[in-house]
């Protein structure tokens, strides 16, 4: 029974590890210029050391520093896109275009997007179920990863960056969101010239660039970084998701 259990347990762990390693190998195949500087096994070991054998509510973001340092990816200035409450649309839009890159479109983000993981004290196992939920505790393994990865993504941003926000919400910007509480604050004015809010609005939406929540965004943003905002019709973004022939410049 122990052998069988061991096989199932190791199968469970290797199935999670297999998913991550497979994503890593696929990404490096699709971005062959990165293959020389990135080793999937080294990246996996740097990731696993952050949470294995630890209380799943005692994983601070800095536990992932070795992982951040193990992934080598040059950023392309003027392409970085942040987002909030627009995940599905943003991922659909950026999935097939390289003019705008989101965190989940980088090697680090692509490896763990949509996954759940944790361990526990004294264990060598990775669990993918019964892990603390996002809001159960501040320093859980998944939330600390996205906070640390988001902080790093914003800190490396350069040139003119954008943020796709949801014009169907009464307050498209929230200072407690990952975008508002981490990424806006990490933008470095010595590298970033401007932040443009792309406010995606449906015909029935009444939210505009004068929305009060954007005052909070501007108060959070470094005053040396130019702030811009413009409305983008949802129908336009949708059109560009379905027709890849439309150039980026005509989409936003
Ligand atoms: C991705 C996940 C998961 O700018 C964006 C991204 O860079 C992201 O890292 O942080 C920003 C979005 O977070 P925010 O502002 O809190 O928006 P949201 O829609 O309320 O939350 C989306 C979840 C963000 C963190 N996150 N990001 N892929 O699998 C994933 N899981 C979580 N929890």
XYZ file of N, CA and C and ligand atoms in Angstrom, residues 82-85 87 103-104 113-114 134 146 150 177-179 183, ligand 1:
81
model
N -0.489 46.334 -18.126
C -1.049 45.899 -16.858
C -2.556 45.785 -17.037
N -3.232 45.229 -16.046
C -4.684 45.079 -16.207
C -5.305 44.905 -14.829
N -6.609 45.072 -14.760
C -7.336 44.814 -13.516
C -8.797 44.560 -13.850
N -9.307 43.421 -13.405
C -10.716 43.023 -13.657
C -11.005 42.904 -15.162
N -9.164 40.188 -16.995
C -8.204 39.119 -17.307
C -8.504 38.397 -18.613
N 2.022 40.152 -17.867
C 2.854 39.289 -17.013
C 2.660 37.819 -17.405
N 1.411 37.436 -17.659
C 1.113 36.040 -17.984
C 1.646 35.657 -19.351
N 0.337 30.544 -14.428
C -0.981 31.151 -14.642
C -2.085 30.102 -14.441
N -3.027 30.412 -13.569
C -4.179 29.522 -13.384
C -3.919 28.328 -12.481
N -7.079 32.643 -1.922
C -6.404 33.938 -2.099
C -6.533 34.837 -0.866
N 2.180 35.740 -6.947
C 1.687 36.774 -7.881
C 2.059 38.164 -7.408
N 4.350 40.238 -9.820
C 3.773 41.512 -10.296
C 4.700 42.670 -9.958
N -6.255 46.538 -5.298
C -5.981 45.477 -6.285
C -4.471 45.275 -6.416
N -4.089 44.188 -7.078
C -2.652 43.963 -7.299
C -2.077 45.095 -8.148
N -2.858 45.507 -9.157
C -2.403 46.620 -10.021
C -2.217 47.874 -9.172
N 1.679 47.199 -8.448
C 2.324 47.521 -9.743
C 2.461 49.018 -9.984
C -2.451 35.941 -13.217
C -3.250 36.019 -11.100
C -3.222 33.898 -12.276
O -1.574 43.835 -13.891
C -2.192 42.598 -13.545
C -1.260 41.429 -13.656
O 0.084 41.865 -13.841
C -1.443 40.683 -12.327
O -0.282 40.094 -11.896
O -1.817 41.710 -11.427
C -2.673 42.623 -12.095
C -4.102 42.120 -11.974
O -4.426 41.985 -10.633
P -5.606 42.854 -10.006
O -5.364 44.291 -10.243
O -5.757 42.391 -8.588
O -6.850 42.456 -10.852
P -7.935 41.357 -10.526
O -8.645 41.097 -11.823
O -8.730 41.736 -9.334
O -7.107 40.071 -10.053
C -6.631 39.178 -10.993
C -5.759 38.219 -10.220
C -4.388 38.770 -10.058
C -3.462 37.813 -9.395
N -3.637 36.468 -9.914
N -2.710 36.673 -12.134
N -2.681 34.594 -13.311
O -3.393 32.678 -12.375
C -3.541 34.648 -11.127
N -4.101 34.292 -9.974
C -4.172 35.422 -9.268
N -4.713 35.514 -8.068
